[in-house]
């Protein structure tokens, strides 16, 4: 029905009008056809909230006060909740805010697999595991699209690094591609129903993804039967004829020579000379109009949205709380009890730093961002003396305003390391000494908040190793020498090295970029108002050299990158080859204890069930994860089902999973006790 109507409308359009609809006419929108009431298609980044408004033809923030928005937790934070319901709620906030800001397509979610901990965009991505990624993406997309806004699942496909991202050619076994890197896209389309998909910058098998016959024609359209709209990443198209004849529908880019885009005037010329048939343009336009019909853009029946509501902020708080992962609590120092606190020292730049305003296209002009320092101060109130020293400093606090204009330079991205200048080293030494001498004073608690920032976790940039920047290893180590009970909180988009001090530390909390309410959520966990229930959605290696992309395959490679590790990505490798990670995939502690028993596996019915009991004194949640092994696979195990379970003290629940016929049930007990 929709396509019939879309085709009728397409038939009324001139070649110029059709071409106007299939390429950017502004940095974030196509041209409409006013004579027929067809509006332009308006797009916006991104996964952490609706990005600020830019001038139509320059990467310059308009600077109005009306584009501040709800800043949502990053993809990794959401995945650490292992909570599908929260994924739906978060998507719904994004969709409603996108509508509120008048957008048609929201360029999210980012579902690429975390192949190496060093990828600069890992913070946007959900996980190293395809199943967990898909389970987060599907409800998130449904949440967005409830609001008559299209999700744009990205970046299709195998865009797992930033270094040379515009050109790098991914050499990957097809079976690996299909089993590890494509499933989240498949599910996003089939179960999530994503109306649009974004082609990636990189190449696969020597073809750029946005004009790839293999990816777009063979897999996406023919095999998967996708009838949604394929949008290019910004500047990812390289050839008029190839792009036109591939199943790409819209070309977007970062430059303002809109009429010269490959699918603009150059395409018109190719149609006129007969090198490209007008029919292929009609097909693209028909899909775009079908999208507009799906979104009720043409019938006056479209939902309206809104942004910055208290309800939206509440969702960010709920996600942030559940995303925090308790990694170590050896002496049960956590939670801190407010009544015992009179003097508290907070150390570390991340306690006082905001993260919404960087990271590349996932930047957000946040209505506000509660830092950890603010969260702790507001929770502890005026009777507690709160002192703060930075301990280290990073320098840059805002993202370069025009980074995107230059984003097609240097192959689109580099690998960078933090090299401190002489002056900075001196300053770091001074800050360290100041922090250590302060920590020796008579504080009831010392809380360190460090980690990474968008200086490392950013589009166009991969890390060179997993080391904490700005002398933090030495700082943490010296601080632990004077305060063995220091609570360590690390913030980042992916794992960091901890070897230098981990054995000395007794309490460690991990937090991904957790949105505008992150500081409140952290205070809730540290002060025991919330029982932590986050679980790592990725392996925390001891060093990046333990990660299969580095020790078996290549990362970041050169002009080509070999995914020689094959299927052994993340825990699939660590488990098979007994690599002991710092913290494994799925790990995360609680302030209470859980017991798992009464396991029943029914091979005929293909069911697995077990009981889970909260044996402690506090209400809490945990995740029951089921891993499968397959007859035909050499992999030890792969995540196949999971369920997050909430239990009051003493409460017991039965959990049941039905498996596929080719799956053999197995079970892992992680972070839980068996009777
Ligand atoms: C490039 C990024 O790769 C993509 O994720 C983003 O949506 C576009 N730029 C638009 O900003």
Coordinates of N, CA, C and O in Angstrom, one line a residue, residues 492-650:
X492 N 34.9 6.1 31.6 CA 35.5 6.0 30.3 C 34.6 5.3 29.3 O 33.5 4.8 29.7
X493 N 35.0 5.2 28.1 CA 34.1 4.5 27.1 C 34.5 3.1 26.8 O 33.8 2.4 26.1
X494 N 35.7 2.7 27.3 CA 36.1 1.3 27.1 C 37.2 1.1 28.2 O 37.7 2.0 28.8
X495 N 37.6 -0.2 28.3 CA 38.6 -0.6 29.3 C 39.9 0.2 29.4 O 40.4 0.6 28.4
X496 N 40.4 0.3 30.6 CA 41.7 0.9 30.8 C 42.6 -0.1 31.5 O 42.1 -1.0 32.2
X497 N 43.9 0.1 31.4 CA 44.9 -0.7 32.2 C 44.9 -0.4 33.6 O 44.8 0.8 34.0
X498 N 44.9 -1.4 34.5 CA 44.9 -1.1 35.9 C 46.0 -1.8 36.7 O 46.1 -1.8 37.9
X499 N 46.9 -2.5 35.9 CA 48.0 -3.3 36.5 C 48.7 -2.6 37.6 O 49.1 -3.3 38.6
X500 N 49.0 -1.4 37.4 CA 49.9 -0.7 38.3 C 49.4 -0.6 39.7 O 50.2 -0.4 40.7
X501 N 48.1 -0.6 39.9 CA 47.6 -0.4 41.3 C 46.5 -1.3 41.7 O 46.0 -1.2 42.8
X502 N 46.0 -2.1 40.8 CA 44.7 -2.8 41.1 C 44.9 -3.7 42.3 O 43.9 -3.8 43.1
X503 N 46.0 -4.3 42.5 CA 46.1 -5.2 43.7 C 46.1 -4.5 45.0 O 45.7 -5.0 46.1
X504 N 46.5 -3.2 45.0 CA 46.4 -2.4 46.2 C 45.0 -1.8 46.5 O 44.7 -1.4 47.6
X505 N 44.2 -1.8 45.5 CA 42.9 -1.1 45.6 C 41.9 -2.1 46.2 O 41.8 -3.3 45.8
X506 N 41.0 -1.6 47.1 CA 40.0 -2.6 47.6 C 38.6 -2.2 47.0 O 37.7 -3.1 47.0
X507 N 38.4 -1.0 46.6 CA 37.1 -0.6 46.0 C 37.2 0.0 44.7 O 38.0 1.0 44.6
X508 N 36.5 -0.5 43.7 CA 36.6 0.1 42.4 C 35.2 0.1 41.7 O 34.5 -0.9 41.7
X509 N 34.9 1.3 41.2 CA 33.6 1.5 40.5 C 33.9 1.9 39.1 O 34.7 2.8 38.9
X510 N 33.2 1.3 38.1 CA 33.4 1.7 36.7 C 32.1 2.4 36.3 O 31.0 2.0 36.6
X511 N 32.3 3.5 35.5 CA 31.1 4.2 35.0 C 31.4 4.6 33.6 O 32.5 5.2 33.3
X512 N 30.5 4.3 32.7 CA 30.6 4.8 31.3 C 30.0 6.2 31.3 O 29.5 6.7 32.4
X513 N 30.2 6.9 30.2 CA 29.6 8.3 30.2 C 28.1 8.2 30.4 O 27.4 7.6 29.6
X514 N 27.6 8.7 31.5 CA 26.3 8.2 32.0 C 25.2 9.3 31.9 O 24.2 9.1 32.6
X515 N 25.4 10.3 31.1 CA 24.4 11.2 30.9 C 24.3 12.3 31.9 O 25.1 12.4 32.8
X516 N 23.2 13.2 31.8 CA 23.1 14.4 32.5 C 23.0 14.1 34.0 O 23.3 15.0 34.9
X517 N 22.5 13.0 34.4 CA 22.3 12.6 35.8 C 23.4 11.7 36.4 O 23.2 11.1 37.4
X518 N 24.5 11.6 35.6 CA 25.5 10.6 36.0 C 26.1 10.8 37.4 O 26.3 9.9 38.2
X519 N 26.3 12.1 37.7 CA 26.9 12.4 39.1 C 25.9 12.0 40.2 O 26.3 11.5 41.2
X520 N 24.6 12.2 40.0 CA 23.6 11.8 41.0 C 23.6 10.3 41.1 O 23.5 9.8 42.2
X521 N 23.7 9.6 40.0 CA 23.6 8.2 40.0 C 24.8 7.6 40.7 O 24.7 6.7 41.5
X522 N 26.0 8.2 40.5 CA 27.2 7.7 41.1 C 27.1 7.9 42.7 O 27.4 7.0 43.4
X523 N 26.6 9.1 43.1 CA 26.4 9.4 44.5 C 25.4 8.4 45.1 O 25.6 7.9 46.2
X524 N 24.4 8.1 44.4 CA 23.4 7.1 44.8 C 24.1 5.7 45.1 O 23.8 5.1 46.1
X525 N 25.0 5.3 44.2 CA 25.6 4.0 44.4 C 26.7 4.1 45.5 O 26.7 3.2 46.4
X526 N 27.5 5.1 45.5 CA 28.6 5.2 46.5 C 28.0 5.4 47.9 O 28.5 4.8 48.9
X527 N 26.8 6.0 48.0 CA 26.3 6.3 49.3 C 25.2 5.2 49.7 O 24.5 5.3 50.7
X528 N 25.0 4.2 48.8 CA 24.1 3.1 49.1 C 22.6 3.4 48.9 O 21.8 2.5 49.4
X529 N 22.3 4.4 48.3 CA 20.8 4.6 48.0 C 20.4 3.7 46.8 O 19.2 3.5 46.6
X530 N 21.4 3.3 46.0 CA 21.1 2.4 44.9 C 22.1 1.2 45.0 O 23.3 1.4 45.2
X531 N 21.6 0.0 44.9 CA 22.4 -1.1 44.9 C 22.9 -1.4 43.5 O 22.1 -1.6 42.6
X532 N 24.2 -1.4 43.2 CA 24.7 -1.5 41.8 C 24.3 -2.8 41.2 O 24.3 -3.9 41.8
X533 N 23.9 -2.7 39.9 CA 23.5 -3.9 39.2 C 24.1 -3.9 37.8 O 23.7 -4.8 37.0
X534 N 25.0 -3.0 37.4 CA 25.6 -3.0 36.1 C 26.5 -4.2 35.9 O 27.2 -4.6 36.9
X535 N 26.6 -4.7 34.7 CA 27.6 -5.8 34.4 C 28.3 -5.3 33.1 O 27.7 -4.8 32.2
X536 N 29.6 -5.7 33.1 CA 30.4 -5.2 31.9 C 29.9 -5.8 30.6 O 29.8 -7.0 30.5
X537 N 29.7 -5.0 29.6 CA 29.3 -5.5 28.3 C 30.5 -5.8 27.4 O 30.3 -5.9 26.2
X538 N 31.6 -5.8 28.0 CA 32.9 -6.0 27.3 C 33.9 -6.6 28.2 O 33.8 -6.4 29.4
X539 N 34.9 -7.3 27.7 CA 36.0 -7.8 28.5 C 36.9 -6.6 28.9 O 37.3 -5.8 28.0
X540 N 37.3 -6.6 30.1 CA 38.3 -5.6 30.6 C 39.7 -6.4 30.6 O 39.9 -7.1 31.6
X541 N 40.4 -6.3 29.5 CA 41.7 -7.0 29.5 C 42.7 -6.3 30.4 O 42.5 -5.2 30.8
X542 N 43.8 -7.0 30.7 CA 44.9 -6.4 31.5 C 45.7 -5.4 30.7 O 46.1 -4.4 31.1
X543 N 45.8 -5.8 29.4 CA 46.5 -4.9 28.5 C 45.8 -5.1 27.1 O 45.3 -6.2 26.9
X544 N 45.9 -4.2 26.2 CA 45.3 -4.4 24.9 C 45.9 -5.5 24.2 O 45.3 -6.1 23.3
X545 N 47.2 -5.9 24.6 CA 47.8 -7.0 23.9 C 47.2 -8.3 24.1 O 47.4 -9.3 23.4
X546 N 46.3 -8.4 25.1 CA 45.6 -9.6 25.4 C 44.3 -9.7 24.5 O 43.6 -10.7 24.6
X547 N 44.0 -8.7 23.8 CA 42.8 -8.7 23.0 C 43.1 -9.3 21.7 O 44.1 -9.0 21.0
X548 N 42.2 -10.2 21.2 CA 42.5 -10.9 20.0 C 42.7 -10.1 18.7 O 43.5 -10.5 17.9
X549 N 42.1 -8.9 18.7 CA 42.3 -8.1 17.5 C 43.8 -7.7 17.4 O 44.3 -7.4 16.3
X550 N 44.4 -7.6 18.6 CA 45.8 -7.2 18.6 C 46.8 -8.4 18.5 O 47.8 -8.3 17.9
X551 N 46.4 -9.5 19.2 CA 47.4 -10.6 19.3 C 47.2 -11.6 18.2 O 48.2 -12.3 17.8
X552 N 46.0 -11.7 17.6 CA 45.9 -12.6 16.5 C 45.7 -11.9 15.2 O 46.1 -12.3 14.1
X553 N 44.9 -10.8 15.3 CA 44.6 -10.0 14.1 C 45.4 -8.8 14.0 O 46.5 -8.7 14.6
X554 N 44.9 -7.8 13.3 CA 45.6 -6.5 13.2 C 44.6 -5.4 13.7 O 43.4 -5.5 13.5
X555 N 45.2 -4.4 14.3 CA 44.5 -3.2 14.7 C 45.5 -2.1 14.9 O 46.4 -2.3 15.7
X556 N 45.4 -1.0 14.3 CA 44.4 -0.6 13.3 C 44.8 -1.0 11.8 O 44.1 -0.7 10.9
X557 N 45.9 -1.8 11.6 CA 46.3 -2.2 10.3 C 46.8 -1.0 9.5 O 47.1 0.0 10.1
X558 N 46.9 -1.1 8.2 CA 47.3 0.0 7.4 C 46.2 0.4 6.4 O 45.1 0.8 6.8
X559 N 46.5 0.3 5.1 CA 45.4 0.5 4.2 C 44.4 -0.6 4.3 O 43.2 -0.5 3.9
X560 N 44.9 -1.8 4.7 CA 44.0 -2.9 4.9 C 44.1 -3.3 6.4 O 45.1 -3.1 7.0
X561 N 43.0 -3.9 6.9 CA 43.1 -4.4 8.3 C 42.6 -5.9 8.3 O 41.5 -6.1 7.8
X562 N 43.4 -6.8 8.8 CA 43.1 -8.2 8.8 C 42.4 -8.6 10.1 O 42.9 -8.4 11.1
X563 N 41.1 -9.1 9.9 CA 40.4 -9.5 11.1 C 40.7 -11.0 11.3 O 39.9 -11.9 11.3
X564 N 42.1 -11.3 11.5 CA 42.5 -12.6 11.5 C 42.1 -13.4 12.8 O 42.2 -14.6 12.8
X565 N 41.6 -12.7 13.8 CA 41.1 -13.4 15.0 C 39.8 -14.1 14.7 O 39.4 -14.9 15.5
X566 N 39.2 -13.8 13.6 CA 38.0 -14.5 13.2 C 36.9 -14.4 14.2 O 36.6 -13.3 14.6
X567 N 36.3 -15.5 14.6 CA 35.2 -15.5 15.5 C 35.6 -15.2 16.9 O 34.8 -14.9 17.8
X568 N 36.9 -15.3 17.2 CA 37.4 -15.1 18.6 C 37.5 -13.7 19.0 O 38.6 -13.1 19.1
X569 N 36.4 -13.0 19.1 CA 36.3 -11.6 19.5 C 35.9 -11.5 21.0 O 35.1 -12.3 21.4
X570 N 36.6 -10.7 21.7 CA 36.3 -10.4 23.1 C 36.4 -11.7 23.9 O 37.4 -12.4 23.9
X571 N 35.3 -12.0 24.7 CA 35.4 -13.2 25.6 C 35.5 -14.5 24.9 O 36.0 -15.5 25.4
X572 N 35.1 -14.5 23.6 CA 35.2 -15.7 22.9 C 36.6 -16.2 22.8 O 36.9 -17.4 22.7
X573 N 37.5 -15.2 22.7 CA 38.9 -15.5 22.6 C 39.5 -15.8 24.0 O 40.1 -16.8 24.3
X574 N 39.2 -14.9 25.0 CA 39.7 -15.0 26.3 C 39.3 -16.4 26.9 O 40.1 -17.0 27.6
X575 N 38.1 -16.8 26.7 CA 37.6 -18.1 27.3 C 38.3 -19.3 26.6 O 38.8 -20.2 27.3
X576 N 38.4 -19.2 25.3 CA 39.0 -20.4 24.6 C 40.5 -20.5 24.9 O 41.0 -21.7 25.1
X577 N 41.2 -19.4 25.0 CA 42.7 -19.5 25.2 C 43.1 -19.2 26.6 O 44.3 -18.9 26.9
X578 N 42.2 -19.3 27.5 CA 42.5 -19.0 29.0 C 43.3 -17.8 29.2 O 44.3 -17.8 29.9
X579 N 42.9 -16.7 28.6 CA 43.5 -15.4 28.9 C 42.8 -14.9 30.1 O 41.6 -14.7 30.0
X580 N 43.5 -14.6 31.1 CA 42.8 -14.1 32.3 C 42.6 -12.6 32.2 O 43.6 -11.8 32.2
X581 N 41.4 -12.1 32.1 CA 41.2 -10.7 31.9 C 41.3 -10.0 33.3 O 41.3 -10.7 34.3
X582 N 41.4 -8.7 33.3 CA 41.3 -8.0 34.6 C 39.9 -8.2 35.2 O 39.7 -8.6 36.3
X583 N 38.9 -8.0 34.3 CA 37.5 -8.3 34.7 C 36.8 -8.9 33.5 O 36.9 -8.3 32.4
X584 N 36.1 -10.0 33.6 CA 35.5 -10.6 32.4 C 34.2 -10.0 32.0 O 33.6 -9.2 32.7
X585 N 33.9 -10.3 30.7 CA 32.6 -9.9 30.2 C 31.5 -10.3 31.1 O 31.5 -11.5 31.6
X586 N 30.5 -9.5 31.4 CA 29.4 -9.9 32.2 C 29.6 -9.7 33.7 O 28.7 -9.9 34.5
X587 N 30.8 -9.2 34.1 CA 31.2 -9.1 35.5 C 30.6 -7.8 36.1 O 30.4 -6.8 35.5
X588 N 30.2 -7.9 37.4 CA 29.7 -6.8 38.1 C 29.2 -7.2 39.5 O 28.5 -8.2 39.5
X589 N 29.6 -6.6 40.6 CA 29.2 -7.0 41.9 C 28.0 -6.3 42.4 O 27.5 -5.3 41.7
X590 N 27.5 -6.7 43.5 CA 26.3 -6.1 44.1 C 26.6 -5.9 45.6 O 27.5 -6.5 46.1
X591 N 25.7 -5.1 46.3 CA 25.9 -5.0 47.8 C 25.2 -6.2 48.5 O 25.2 -6.3 49.7
X592 N 24.4 -7.0 47.7 CA 23.8 -8.1 48.3 C 24.4 -9.4 47.6 O 25.2 -9.3 46.7
X593 N 23.9 -10.6 48.0 CA 24.4 -11.8 47.4 C 23.2 -12.5 46.7 O 22.1 -12.5 47.2
X594 N 23.5 -13.3 45.7 CA 22.5 -14.0 45.0 C 22.9 -15.5 44.9 O 24.1 -15.8 44.8
X595 N 22.0 -16.4 45.0 CA 22.3 -17.8 44.9 C 21.5 -18.4 43.7 O 20.3 -18.0 43.5
X596 N 22.1 -19.2 43.0 CA 21.5 -19.8 41.8 C 21.4 -21.3 42.1 O 22.4 -22.0 42.4
X597 N 20.2 -21.9 41.9 CA 20.1 -23.4 42.1 C 18.9 -23.9 41.3 O 18.3 -23.2 40.5
X598 N 18.7 -25.2 41.5 CA 17.5 -25.9 40.8 C 17.6 -25.7 39.3 O 16.7 -25.3 38.7
X599 N 18.8 -26.0 38.8 CA 19.0 -25.8 37.4 C 18.4 -27.0 36.7 O 18.6 -28.2 37.0
X600 N 17.5 -26.8 35.7 CA 16.9 -27.9 34.9 C 17.1 -27.6 33.4 O 16.8 -26.5 32.9
X601 N 17.7 -28.6 32.8 CA 17.8 -28.5 31.3 C 17.0 -29.6 30.7 O 17.1 -30.8 31.0
X602 N 16.1 -29.2 29.8 CA 15.3 -30.2 29.1 C 15.7 -30.2 27.7 O 15.4 -29.3 26.9
X603 N 16.4 -31.3 27.3 CA 16.9 -31.4 25.9 C 15.8 -31.6 24.9 O 16.0 -31.2 23.7
X604 N 14.7 -32.2 25.3 CA 13.6 -32.4 24.3 C 12.9 -31.1 24.0 O 12.6 -30.7 22.9
X605 N 12.6 -30.4 25.1 CA 11.8 -29.1 25.0 C 12.8 -27.9 24.6 O 12.3 -26.8 24.4
X606 N 14.1 -28.2 24.7 CA 15.1 -27.1 24.5 C 14.8 -26.0 25.5 O 14.8 -24.8 25.1
X607 N 14.7 -26.3 26.8 CA 14.5 -25.3 27.8 C 15.6 -25.3 28.8 O 16.1 -26.4 29.1
X608 N 15.8 -24.2 29.4 CA 16.8 -24.1 30.5 C 16.1 -23.3 31.6 O 15.5 -22.2 31.3
X609 N 16.1 -23.8 32.8 CA 15.5 -23.0 33.9 C 16.3 -23.1 35.1 O 17.1 -24.1 35.3
X610 N 16.2 -22.1 36.0 CA 17.0 -22.1 37.2 C 16.2 -21.2 38.2 O 15.4 -20.4 37.8
X611 N 16.6 -21.3 39.5 CA 16.0 -20.4 40.5 C 17.1 -19.4 40.9 O 18.3 -19.8 41.0
X612 N 16.7 -18.2 41.2 CA 17.7 -17.3 41.7 C 17.1 -16.6 43.0 O 16.0 -16.2 43.0
X613 N 18.0 -16.6 44.0 CA 17.5 -16.1 45.3 C 18.4 -15.0 45.8 O 19.6 -15.1 45.7
X614 N 17.8 -13.9 46.3 CA 18.6 -12.9 47.0 C 18.8 -13.3 48.4 O 17.9 -13.4 49.2
X615 N 20.1 -13.7 48.7 CA 20.4 -14.3 50.1 C 20.9 -13.2 51.0 O 21.2 -13.5 52.2
X616 N 21.0 -11.9 50.6 CA 21.5 -10.9 51.5 C 20.4 -10.1 52.1 O 19.2 -10.5 52.1
X617 N 20.8 -8.9 52.6 CA 19.8 -8.1 53.4 C 19.3 -6.9 52.6 O 18.6 -6.0 53.1
X618 N 19.7 -6.7 51.4 CA 19.3 -5.6 50.6 C 18.6 -6.0 49.3 O 19.0 -7.0 48.7
X619 N 17.7 -5.2 48.9 CA 17.1 -5.5 47.6 C 18.1 -5.2 46.5 O 19.0 -4.4 46.7
X620 N 18.1 -6.0 45.4 CA 19.1 -5.8 44.4 C 18.7 -6.5 43.1 O 17.7 -7.2 43.1
X621 N 19.5 -6.3 42.1 CA 19.3 -7.0 40.8 C 20.5 -7.7 40.3 O 21.6 -7.2 40.6
X622 N 20.3 -8.7 39.6 CA 21.4 -9.4 38.9 C 21.0 -9.8 37.5 O 19.8 -9.7 37.2
X623 N 21.9 -10.3 36.8 CA 21.6 -10.8 35.4 C 21.9 -12.3 35.3 O 23.1 -12.7 35.6
X624 N 20.9 -13.0 34.9 CA 21.2 -14.5 34.6 C 21.6 -14.5 33.2 O 20.8 -14.1 32.3
X625 N 22.8 -15.0 32.9 CA 23.2 -15.1 31.5 C 23.4 -16.6 31.1 O 23.9 -17.3 31.8
X626 N 22.9 -16.9 29.9 CA 23.0 -18.2 29.5 C 23.9 -18.3 28.2 O 23.7 -17.5 27.3
X627 N 24.9 -19.1 28.3 CA 25.8 -19.2 27.1 C 25.6 -20.6 26.4 O 25.3 -21.6 27.0
X628 N 25.7 -20.5 25.1 CA 25.5 -21.7 24.4 C 26.8 -22.3 23.8 O 27.7 -21.5 23.6
X629 N 26.8 -23.5 23.5 CA 27.8 -24.1 22.7 C 27.1 -24.8 21.5 O 26.0 -25.3 21.7
X630 N 27.8 -24.8 20.4 CA 27.1 -25.5 19.2 C 28.0 -26.6 18.7 O 29.2 -26.5 18.7
X631 N 27.3 -27.7 18.3 CA 28.0 -28.8 17.8 C 29.0 -28.5 16.8 O 30.2 -28.9 16.8
X632 N 28.6 -27.6 15.8 CA 29.4 -27.3 14.7 C 30.4 -26.2 14.9 O 31.1 -25.7 14.0
X633 N 30.6 -25.7 16.2 CA 31.4 -24.6 16.4 C 32.6 -24.9 17.3 O 32.4 -25.7 18.3
X634 N 33.7 -24.2 17.1 CA 34.9 -24.5 17.9 C 34.8 -23.5 19.1 O 35.7 -23.6 20.0
X635 N 33.9 -22.6 19.1 CA 33.8 -21.6 20.2 C 33.4 -22.3 21.5 O 32.6 -23.2 21.5
X636 N 34.0 -21.9 22.6 CA 33.7 -22.5 23.9 C 32.2 -22.2 24.2 O 31.5 -23.1 24.5
X637 N 31.9 -20.9 24.1 CA 30.6 -20.5 24.5 C 30.3 -19.2 24.0 O 31.2 -18.3 23.8
X638 N 29.0 -18.9 23.8 CA 28.5 -17.6 23.3 C 27.2 -17.3 24.0 O 26.4 -18.1 24.2
X639 N 27.1 -16.0 24.4 CA 25.9 -15.6 25.1 C 24.7 -15.8 24.2 O 24.7 -15.4 23.0
X640 N 23.7 -16.4 24.8 CA 22.5 -16.7 23.9 C 21.2 -16.2 24.5 O 20.3 -15.9 23.8
X641 N 21.1 -16.0 25.8 CA 19.9 -15.5 26.5 C 20.4 -14.8 27.8 O 21.4 -15.2 28.4
X642 N 19.6 -13.8 28.2 CA 19.9 -13.2 29.5 C 18.6 -12.6 30.0 O 17.7 -12.2 29.2
X643 N 18.5 -12.4 31.3 CA 17.4 -11.8 31.9 C 17.9 -11.0 33.2 O 18.6 -11.6 34.0
X644 N 17.5 -9.8 33.3 CA 17.8 -9.1 34.5 C 16.7 -9.3 35.5 O 15.5 -9.1 35.2
X645 N 17.1 -9.7 36.7 CA 16.1 -10.1 37.8 C 16.2 -9.2 39.0 O 17.3 -9.0 39.5
X646 N 15.1 -8.6 39.5 CA 15.1 -7.8 40.7 C 14.5 -8.6 41.8 O 13.5 -9.2 41.7
X647 N 15.2 -8.6 42.9 CA 14.8 -9.4 44.1 C 14.9 -8.6 45.4 O 15.9 -8.0 45.7
X648 N 13.8 -8.7 46.2 CA 13.9 -8.2 47.6 C 14.7 -9.2 48.4 O 14.9 -10.3 48.0
X649 N 15.2 -8.8 49.6 CA 15.9 -9.7 50.4 C 15.1 -11.0 50.6 O 13.9 -10.9 50.9
X650 N 15.7 -12.1 50.4 CA 15.1 -13.4 50.7 C 14.2 -13.8 49.5 O 13.7 -15.0 49.5

